[in-house]
Amino acid sequence: MNLDLEGRTVVVTGGTSGIGLASVRAFLDEGAFVAICGRDGDRLERVAAELAAAHGADRVLAKRCDVTSADEVAVFAAAVDAWRGGLDALVNNAGQGRVSTFASTSDADWRAELDLKFFSQILPIRAFRPMLEKSPVAAIVAVNSLLSYQPEPHMVCTSAARAGVQNLMKSLSVEFAPTIRVNTIVLGLIESGQWDRRFAARPDPSVDRDTWFADLARSKHIPTGRLGKAEEVARAIVFLASPAASYVTGASLEVSGGVSRFA
Ligand code: NDP
């Protein structure tokens, strides 16, 4: 199948690690030009240098940007416009989950989580929309979680915020049609940055990585018996962002190893 991404311009927020970085590599492999952002300037530079060495310096733009800051997102969007004069696909991936129950979530935590989950979508969409509107193949892909419709009590505010993001994207898929397609990726457990950090903080440091992840998959009853790989998510993101998905909008693609209990 030809994904028709050669020469297209793509933005991946949080493109310096895990699922975002795997997606960036996949877009570059398809011949796209890719702009990435993240908050950690050192990591951004390291990743940008590695990508430029593999794919050519002209194919990658890296800018420090916190996606919850309207000003920083506006500067990032202006840089992409100056670089490529347009945009074909926006992948809103930046973020992380918050582990907390209702009892342990303060009002400030609720506000911070709603800010991160909603505004990491709203601000880039607002800033990049004028550029997307000029593309004949415009697409937005929001990276979301199964928690949006299968909430976990130990991630109470992330689950609630994720549900709102699903709802928001459905609205946007109608409001932006037929000019911009809007879809979501709904993730189960994926072996990447946030699970690496939880592995590093495991209570028993004598447990090795393979055992820890195998136990996790078992305890979560994942039918495929393992966590997903960032590259497996990246392929789904790249498809939804590409012109090959031209009639797909308002959809959610679950990448979860079958752990969802919904038909
Ligand atoms: P990683 O921690 O590996 O990567 C997260 C990326 O987002 C990094 O590049 C990070 O860079 C960036 N980022 C985080 N916050 C911001 C911010 N405010 N502004 C700009 N960049 C930011 O995470 P994953 O690859 O695991 O997760 C990717 C997405 O998928 C996240 O939204 C996550 O919540 C979601 N998800 C992941 C699941 C999983 O099992 N892995 C399950 C469900 C959802 P920096 O820190 O430098 O800013």
PDB file of N, CA and C in Angstrom, residues 95-176:
ATOM      1  N   GLY A  95       2.689  14.038  26.321  1.00  0.00           N
ATOM      2  CA  GLY A  95       1.977  13.914  27.590  1.00  0.00           C
ATOM      3  C   GLY A  95       2.422  12.713  28.382  1.00  0.00           C
ATOM      4  N   GLN A  96       1.726  12.510  29.489  1.00  0.00           N
ATOM      5  CA  GLN A  96       1.967  11.329  30.327  1.00  0.00           C
ATOM      6  C   GLN A  96       0.774  11.157  31.257  1.00  0.00           C
ATOM      7  N   GLY A  97       0.634   9.964  31.811  1.00  0.00           N
ATOM      8  CA  GLY A  97      -0.487   9.690  32.712  1.00  0.00           C
ATOM      9  C   GLY A  97      -0.147  10.068  34.152  1.00  0.00           C
ATOM     10  N   ARG A  98      -1.195  10.221  34.965  1.00  0.00           N
ATOM     11  CA  ARG A  98      -0.998  10.548  36.385  1.00  0.00           C
ATOM     12  C   ARG A  98      -1.611   9.431  37.227  1.00  0.00           C
ATOM     13  N   VAL A  99      -0.789   8.830  38.089  1.00  0.00           N
ATOM     14  CA  VAL A  99      -1.287   7.767  38.961  1.00  0.00           C
ATOM     15  C   VAL A  99      -1.792   8.412  40.252  1.00  0.00           C
ATOM     16  N   SER A 100      -3.130   8.378  40.452  1.00  0.00           N
ATOM     17  CA  SER A 100      -3.702   8.888  41.707  1.00  0.00           C
ATOM     18  C   SER A 100      -5.159   8.462  41.804  1.00  0.00           C
ATOM     19  N   THR A 101      -5.603   8.219  43.045  1.00  0.00           N
ATOM     20  CA  THR A 101      -7.021   7.910  43.293  1.00  0.00           C
ATOM     21  C   THR A 101      -7.764   9.218  43.568  1.00  0.00           C
ATOM     22  N   PHE A 102      -9.096   9.131  43.718  1.00  0.00           N
ATOM     23  CA  PHE A 102      -9.848  10.345  44.042  1.00  0.00           C
ATOM     24  C   PHE A 102      -9.341  10.935  45.353  1.00  0.00           C
ATOM     25  N   ALA A 103      -9.058  10.039  46.331  1.00  0.00           N
ATOM     26  CA  ALA A 103      -8.616  10.519  47.642  1.00  0.00           C
ATOM     27  C   ALA A 103      -7.265  11.222  47.578  1.00  0.00           C
ATOM     28  N   SER A 104      -6.409  10.770  46.678  1.00  0.00           N
ATOM     29  CA  SER A 104      -5.052  11.343  46.655  1.00  0.00           C
ATOM     30  C   SER A 104      -4.877  12.423  45.591  1.00  0.00           C
ATOM     31  N   THR A 105      -5.963  12.824  44.929  1.00  0.00           N
ATOM     32  CA  THR A 105      -5.845  13.846  43.880  1.00  0.00           C
ATOM     33  C   THR A 105      -6.327  15.187  44.424  1.00  0.00           C
ATOM     34  N   SER A 106      -5.417  16.134  44.515  1.00  0.00           N
ATOM     35  CA  SER A 106      -5.792  17.465  45.021  1.00  0.00           C
ATOM     36  C   SER A 106      -6.462  18.262  43.896  1.00  0.00           C
ATOM     37  N   ASP A 107      -7.065  19.389  44.243  1.00  0.00           N
ATOM     38  CA  ASP A 107      -7.666  20.251  43.217  1.00  0.00           C
ATOM     39  C   ASP A 107      -6.599  20.717  42.222  1.00  0.00           C
ATOM     40  N   ALA A 108      -5.412  21.012  42.752  1.00  0.00           N
ATOM     41  CA  ALA A 108      -4.327  21.457  41.865  1.00  0.00           C
ATOM     42  C   ALA A 108      -3.945  20.340  40.886  1.00  0.00           C
ATOM     43  N   ASP A 109      -3.939  19.075  41.382  1.00  0.00           N
ATOM     44  CA  ASP A 109      -3.638  17.933  40.500  1.00  0.00           C
ATOM     45  C   ASP A 109      -4.703  17.809  39.397  1.00  0.00           C
ATOM     46  N   TRP A 110      -5.973  17.951  39.799  1.00  0.00           N
ATOM     47  CA  TRP A 110      -7.055  17.876  38.805  1.00  0.00           C
ATOM     48  C   TRP A 110      -6.848  18.933  37.722  1.00  0.00           C
ATOM     49  N   ARG A 111      -6.552  20.165  38.190  1.00  0.00           N
ATOM     50  CA  ARG A 111      -6.404  21.260  37.209  1.00  0.00           C
ATOM     51  C   ARG A 111      -5.208  20.998  36.295  1.00  0.00           C
ATOM     52  N   ALA A 112      -4.105  20.510  36.881  1.00  0.00           N
ATOM     53  CA  ALA A 112      -2.900  20.258  36.081  1.00  0.00           C
ATOM     54  C   ALA A 112      -3.174  19.166  35.044  1.00  0.00           C
ATOM     55  N   GLU A 113      -3.907  18.123  35.457  1.00  0.00           N
ATOM     56  CA  GLU A 113      -4.163  17.011  34.540  1.00  0.00           C
ATOM     57  C   GLU A 113      -5.118  17.428  33.419  1.00  0.00           C
ATOM     58  N   LEU A 114      -6.165  18.173  33.780  1.00  0.00           N
ATOM     59  CA  LEU A 114      -7.098  18.637  32.741  1.00  0.00           C
ATOM     60  C   LEU A 114      -6.377  19.579  31.784  1.00  0.00           C
ATOM     61  N   ASP A 115      -5.502  20.408  32.340  1.00  0.00           N
ATOM     62  CA  ASP A 115      -4.716  21.325  31.520  1.00  0.00           C
ATOM     63  C   ASP A 115      -3.858  20.545  30.519  1.00  0.00           C
ATOM     64  N   LEU A 116      -3.145  19.538  31.032  1.00  0.00           N
ATOM     65  CA  LEU A 116      -2.256  18.771  30.156  1.00  0.00           C
ATOM     66  C   LEU A 116      -3.063  18.024  29.091  1.00  0.00           C
ATOM     67  N   LYS A 117      -4.082  17.293  29.500  1.00  0.00           N
ATOM     68  CA  LYS A 117      -4.786  16.454  28.535  1.00  0.00           C
ATOM     69  C   LYS A 117      -5.564  17.270  27.501  1.00  0.00           C
ATOM     70  N   PHE A 118      -6.265  18.330  27.954  1.00  0.00           N
ATOM     71  CA  PHE A 118      -7.063  19.113  27.008  1.00  0.00           C
ATOM     72  C   PHE A 118      -6.207  20.080  26.202  1.00  0.00           C
ATOM     73  N   PHE A 119      -5.351  20.841  26.896  1.00  0.00           N
ATOM     74  CA  PHE A 119      -4.651  21.889  26.163  1.00  0.00           C
ATOM     75  C   PHE A 119      -3.502  21.353  25.304  1.00  0.00           C
ATOM     76  N   SER A 120      -3.037  20.119  25.580  1.00  0.00           N
ATOM     77  CA  SER A 120      -2.041  19.513  24.672  1.00  0.00           C
ATOM     78  C   SER A 120      -2.709  19.168  23.334  1.00  0.00           C
ATOM     79  N   GLN A 121      -4.034  19.142  23.312  1.00  0.00           N
ATOM     80  CA  GLN A 121      -4.777  18.976  22.054  1.00  0.00           C
ATOM     81  C   GLN A 121      -5.201  20.349  21.513  1.00  0.00           C
ATOM     82  N   ILE A 122      -5.834  21.137  22.379  1.00  0.00           N
ATOM     83  CA  ILE A 122      -6.456  22.399  21.932  1.00  0.00           C
ATOM     84  C   ILE A 122      -5.417  23.377  21.363  1.00  0.00           C
ATOM     85  N   LEU A 123      -4.314  23.571  22.091  1.00  0.00           N
ATOM     86  CA  LEU A 123      -3.365  24.612  21.661  1.00  0.00           C
ATOM     87  C   LEU A 123      -2.689  24.271  20.329  1.00  0.00           C
ATOM     88  N   PRO A 124      -2.138  23.043  20.156  1.00  0.00           N
ATOM     89  CA  PRO A 124      -1.561  22.743  18.836  1.00  0.00           C
ATOM     90  C   PRO A 124      -2.609  22.764  17.713  1.00  0.00           C
ATOM     91  N   ILE A 125      -3.811  22.282  18.003  1.00  0.00           N
ATOM     92  CA  ILE A 125      -4.834  22.297  16.938  1.00  0.00           C
ATOM     93  C   ILE A 125      -5.144  23.735  16.533  1.00  0.00           C
ATOM     94  N   ARG A 126      -5.302  24.624  17.529  1.00  0.00           N
ATOM     95  CA  ARG A 126      -5.602  26.020  17.189  1.00  0.00           C
ATOM     96  C   ARG A 126      -4.456  26.652  16.393  1.00  0.00           C
ATOM     97  N   ALA A 127      -3.222  26.394  16.828  1.00  0.00           N
ATOM     98  CA  ALA A 127      -2.065  27.042  16.189  1.00  0.00           C
ATOM     99  C   ALA A 127      -1.799  26.496  14.784  1.00  0.00           C
ATOM    100  N   PHE A 128      -1.993  25.190  14.590  1.00  0.00           N
ATOM    101  CA  PHE A 128      -1.636  24.586  13.294  1.00  0.00           C
ATOM    102  C   PHE A 128      -2.810  24.516  12.317  1.00  0.00           C
ATOM    103  N   ARG A 129      -4.010  24.763  12.800  1.00  0.00           N
ATOM    104  CA  ARG A 129      -5.189  24.599  11.931  1.00  0.00           C
ATOM    105  C   ARG A 129      -5.122  25.440  10.646  1.00  0.00           C
ATOM    106  N   PRO A 130      -4.712  26.731  10.721  1.00  0.00           N
ATOM    107  CA  PRO A 130      -4.659  27.497   9.470  1.00  0.00           C
ATOM    108  C   PRO A 130      -3.735  26.863   8.430  1.00  0.00           C
ATOM    109  N   MET A 131      -2.648  26.250   8.885  1.00  0.00           N
ATOM    110  CA  MET A 131      -1.737  25.588   7.944  1.00  0.00           C
ATOM    111  C   MET A 131      -2.371  24.314   7.407  1.00  0.00           C
ATOM    112  N   LEU A 132      -3.007  23.544   8.273  1.00  0.00           N
ATOM    113  CA  LEU A 132      -3.657  22.301   7.837  1.00  0.00           C
ATOM    114  C   LEU A 132      -4.750  22.589   6.822  1.00  0.00           C
ATOM    115  N   GLU A 133      -5.451  23.695   7.018  1.00  0.00           N
ATOM    116  CA  GLU A 133      -6.581  24.000   6.114  1.00  0.00           C
ATOM    117  C   GLU A 133      -6.134  24.213   4.676  1.00  0.00           C
ATOM    118  N   LYS A 134      -4.848  24.511   4.495  1.00  0.00           N
ATOM    119  CA  LYS A 134      -4.347  24.723   3.127  1.00  0.00           C
ATOM    120  C   LYS A 134      -3.892  23.424   2.473  1.00  0.00           C
ATOM    121  N   SER A 135      -3.873  22.326   3.252  1.00  0.00           N
ATOM    122  CA  SER A 135      -3.428  21.033   2.705  1.00  0.00           C
ATOM    123  C   SER A 135      -4.613  20.259   2.136  1.00  0.00           C
ATOM    124  N   PRO A 136      -4.418  19.607   0.980  1.00  0.00           N
ATOM    125  CA  PRO A 136      -5.518  18.789   0.431  1.00  0.00           C
ATOM    126  C   PRO A 136      -5.673  17.451   1.158  1.00  0.00           C
ATOM    127  N   VAL A 137      -4.752  17.133   2.065  1.00  0.00           N
ATOM    128  CA  VAL A 137      -4.790  15.806   2.713  1.00  0.00           C
ATOM    129  C   VAL A 137      -4.676  15.938   4.238  1.00  0.00           C
ATOM    130  N   ALA A 138      -5.215  17.019   4.801  1.00  0.00           N
ATOM    131  CA  ALA A 138      -4.951  17.345   6.202  1.00  0.00           C
ATOM    132  C   ALA A 138      -5.535  16.322   7.178  1.00  0.00           C
ATOM    133  N   ALA A 139      -4.737  16.034   8.215  1.00  0.00           N
ATOM    134  CA  ALA A 139      -5.185  15.059   9.216  1.00  0.00           C
ATOM    135  C   ALA A 139      -4.642  15.426  10.587  1.00  0.00           C
ATOM    136  N   ILE A 140      -5.465  15.153  11.596  1.00  0.00           N
ATOM    137  CA  ILE A 140      -5.031  15.263  12.999  1.00  0.00           C
ATOM    138  C   ILE A 140      -5.187  13.876  13.617  1.00  0.00           C
ATOM    139  N   VAL A 141      -4.152  13.445  14.339  1.00  0.00           N
ATOM    140  CA  VAL A 141      -4.243  12.188  15.093  1.00  0.00           C
ATOM    141  C   VAL A 141      -3.971  12.516  16.562  1.00  0.00           C
ATOM    142  N   ALA A 142      -4.927  12.194  17.422  1.00  0.00           N
ATOM    143  CA  ALA A 142      -4.751  12.407  18.858  1.00  0.00           C
ATOM    144  C   ALA A 142      -4.395  11.076  19.501  1.00  0.00           C
ATOM    145  N   VAL A 143      -3.285  11.052  20.240  1.00  0.00           N
ATOM    146  CA  VAL A 143      -2.894   9.825  20.941  1.00  0.00           C
ATOM    147  C   VAL A 143      -3.623   9.812  22.286  1.00  0.00           C
ATOM    148  N   ASN A 144      -4.497   8.829  22.455  1.00  0.00           N
ATOM    149  CA  ASN A 144      -5.319   8.773  23.666  1.00  0.00           C
ATOM    150  C   ASN A 144      -5.216   7.378  24.278  1.00  0.00           C
ATOM    151  N   SER A 145      -5.999   7.128  25.291  1.00  0.00           N
ATOM    152  CA  SER A 145      -5.837   5.893  26.070  1.00  0.00           C
ATOM    153  C   SER A 145      -7.165   5.167  26.236  1.00  0.00           C
ATOM    154  N   LEU A 146      -7.055   3.871  26.390  1.00  0.00           N
ATOM    155  CA  LEU A 146      -8.201   3.012  26.695  1.00  0.00           C
ATOM    156  C   LEU A 146      -8.888   3.456  27.991  1.00  0.00           C
ATOM    157  N   LEU A 147      -8.122   4.168  28.833  1.00  0.00           N
ATOM    158  CA  LEU A 147      -8.705   4.695  30.075  1.00  0.00           C
ATOM    159  C   LEU A 147      -9.901   5.588  29.790  1.00  0.00           C
ATOM    160  N   SER A 148      -9.991   6.106  28.566  1.00  0.00           N
ATOM    161  CA  SER A 148     -11.092   7.020  28.238  1.00  0.00           C
ATOM    162  C   SER A 148     -12.442   6.316  28.328  1.00  0.00           C
ATOM    163  N   TYR A 149     -12.504   5.019  28.048  1.00  0.00           N
ATOM    164  CA  TYR A 149     -13.776   4.320  28.222  1.00  0.00           C
ATOM    165  C   TYR A 149     -13.653   3.073  29.091  1.00  0.00           C
ATOM    166  N   GLN A 150     -12.463   2.807  29.616  1.00  0.00           N
ATOM    167  CA  GLN A 150     -12.266   1.712  30.566  1.00  0.00           C
ATOM    168  C   GLN A 150     -11.430   2.276  31.719  1.00  0.00           C
ATOM    169  N   PRO A 151     -12.074   3.127  32.556  1.00  0.00           N
ATOM    170  CA  PRO A 151     -11.289   3.860  33.562  1.00  0.00           C
ATOM    171  C   PRO A 151     -10.702   2.965  34.636  1.00  0.00           C
ATOM    172  N   GLU A 152      -9.585   3.407  35.210  1.00  0.00           N
ATOM    173  CA  GLU A 152      -8.937   2.704  36.311  1.00  0.00           C
ATOM    174  C   GLU A 152      -9.000   3.612  37.537  1.00  0.00           C
ATOM    175  N   PRO A 153      -9.500   3.091  38.677  1.00  0.00           N
ATOM    176  CA  PRO A 153      -9.611   3.939  39.869  1.00  0.00           C
ATOM    177  C   PRO A 153      -8.271   4.512  40.342  1.00  0.00           C
ATOM    178  N   HIS A 154      -7.164   3.827  40.013  1.00  0.00           N
ATOM    179  CA  HIS A 154      -5.871   4.367  40.462  1.00  0.00           C
ATOM    180  C   HIS A 154      -5.330   5.428  39.490  1.00  0.00           C
ATOM    181  N   MET A 155      -6.088   5.706  38.410  1.00  0.00           N
ATOM    182  CA  MET A 155      -5.708   6.805  37.511  1.00  0.00           C
ATOM    183  C   MET A 155      -6.959   7.636  37.234  1.00  0.00           C
ATOM    184  N   VAL A 156      -7.561   8.109  38.308  1.00  0.00           N
ATOM    185  CA  VAL A 156      -8.915   8.659  38.210  1.00  0.00           C
ATOM    186  C   VAL A 156      -8.976   9.924  37.362  1.00  0.00           C
ATOM    187  N   CYS A 157      -8.036  10.838  37.542  1.00  0.00           N
ATOM    188  CA  CYS A 157      -8.181  12.093  36.788  1.00  0.00           C
ATOM    189  C   CYS A 157      -7.683  11.935  35.356  1.00  0.00           C
ATOM    190  N   THR A 158      -6.675  11.078  35.143  1.00  0.00           N
ATOM    191  CA  THR A 158      -6.256  10.807  33.763  1.00  0.00           C
ATOM    192  C   THR A 158      -7.405  10.166  32.989  1.00  0.00           C
ATOM    193  N   SER A 159      -8.101   9.210  33.629  1.00  0.00           N
ATOM    194  CA  SER A 159      -9.205   8.521  32.940  1.00  0.00           C
ATOM    195  C   SER A 159     -10.294   9.505  32.546  1.00  0.00           C
ATOM    196  N   ALA A 160     -10.683  10.369  33.486  1.00  0.00           N
ATOM    197  CA  ALA A 160     -11.760  11.325  33.203  1.00  0.00           C
ATOM    198  C   ALA A 160     -11.344  12.294  32.100  1.00  0.00           C
ATOM    199  N   ALA A 161     -10.107  12.764  32.164  1.00  0.00           N
ATOM    200  CA  ALA A 161      -9.642  13.702  31.144  1.00  0.00           C
ATOM    201  C   ALA A 161      -9.568  13.030  29.776  1.00  0.00           C
ATOM    202  N   ARG A 162      -9.125  11.764  29.767  1.00  0.00           N
ATOM    203  CA  ARG A 162      -9.031  11.022  28.495  1.00  0.00           C
ATOM    204  C   ARG A 162     -10.413  10.866  27.851  1.00  0.00           C
ATOM    205  N   ALA A 163     -11.451  10.636  28.686  1.00  0.00           N
ATOM    206  CA  ALA A 163     -12.812  10.504  28.156  1.00  0.00           C
ATOM    207  C   ALA A 163     -13.235  11.804  27.471  1.00  0.00           C
ATOM    208  N   GLY A 164     -12.877  12.922  28.100  1.00  0.00           N
ATOM    209  CA  GLY A 164     -13.215  14.219  27.512  1.00  0.00           C
ATOM    210  C   GLY A 164     -12.515  14.438  26.176  1.00  0.00           C
ATOM    211  N   VAL A 165     -11.276  13.975  26.077  1.00  0.00           N
ATOM    212  CA  VAL A 165     -10.529  14.149  24.823  1.00  0.00           C
ATOM    213  C   VAL A 165     -11.190  13.346  23.693  1.00  0.00           C
ATOM    214  N   GLN A 166     -11.655  12.119  24.004  1.00  0.00           N
ATOM    215  CA  GLN A 166     -12.366  11.329  22.974  1.00  0.00           C
ATOM    216  C   GLN A 166     -13.563  12.122  22.445  1.00  0.00           C
ATOM    217  N   ASN A 167     -14.312  12.677  23.376  1.00  0.00           N
ATOM    218  CA  ASN A 167     -15.508  13.430  23.045  1.00  0.00           C
ATOM    219  C   ASN A 167     -15.153  14.668  22.204  1.00  0.00           C
ATOM    220  N   LEU A 168     -14.119  15.372  22.620  1.00  0.00           N
ATOM    221  CA  LEU A 168     -13.684  16.574  21.898  1.00  0.00           C
ATOM    222  C   LEU A 168     -13.301  16.239  20.451  1.00  0.00           C
ATOM    223  N   MET A 169     -12.545  15.156  20.286  1.00  0.00           N
ATOM    224  CA  MET A 169     -12.077  14.807  18.940  1.00  0.00           C
ATOM    225  C   MET A 169     -13.244  14.435  18.033  1.00  0.00           C
ATOM    226  N   LYS A 170     -14.261  13.799  18.611  1.00  0.00           N
ATOM    227  CA  LYS A 170     -15.446  13.461  17.814  1.00  0.00           C
ATOM    228  C   LYS A 170     -16.109  14.749  17.314  1.00  0.00           C
ATOM    229  N   SER A 171     -16.240  15.734  18.208  1.00  0.00           N
ATOM    230  CA  SER A 171     -16.821  17.021  17.794  1.00  0.00           C
ATOM    231  C   SER A 171     -15.995  17.657  16.679  1.00  0.00           C
ATOM    232  N   LEU A 172     -14.665  17.655  16.855  1.00  0.00           N
ATOM    233  CA  LEU A 172     -13.808  18.315  15.864  1.00  0.00           C
ATOM    234  C   LEU A 172     -13.871  17.604  14.514  1.00  0.00           C
ATOM    235  N   SER A 173     -14.051  16.277  14.539  1.00  0.00           N
ATOM    236  CA  SER A 173     -14.106  15.547  13.264  1.00  0.00           C
ATOM    237  C   SER A 173     -15.299  16.011  12.433  1.00  0.00           C
ATOM    238  N   VAL A 174     -16.349  16.473  13.106  1.00  0.00           N
ATOM    239  CA  VAL A 174     -17.523  16.990  12.390  1.00  0.00           C
ATOM    240  C   VAL A 174     -17.290  18.450  11.999  1.00  0.00           C
ATOM    241  N   GLU A 175     -16.832  19.246  12.980  1.00  0.00           N
ATOM    242  CA  GLU A 175     -16.640  20.681  12.700  1.00  0.00           C
ATOM    243  C   GLU A 175     -15.595  20.913  11.600  1.00  0.00           C
ATOM    244  N   PHE A 176     -14.551  20.089  11.560  1.00  0.00           N
ATOM    245  CA  PHE A 176     -13.459  20.316  10.598  1.00  0.00           C
ATOM    246  C   PHE A 176     -13.680  19.615   9.251  1.00  0.00           C
TER     247      PHE A 176
END
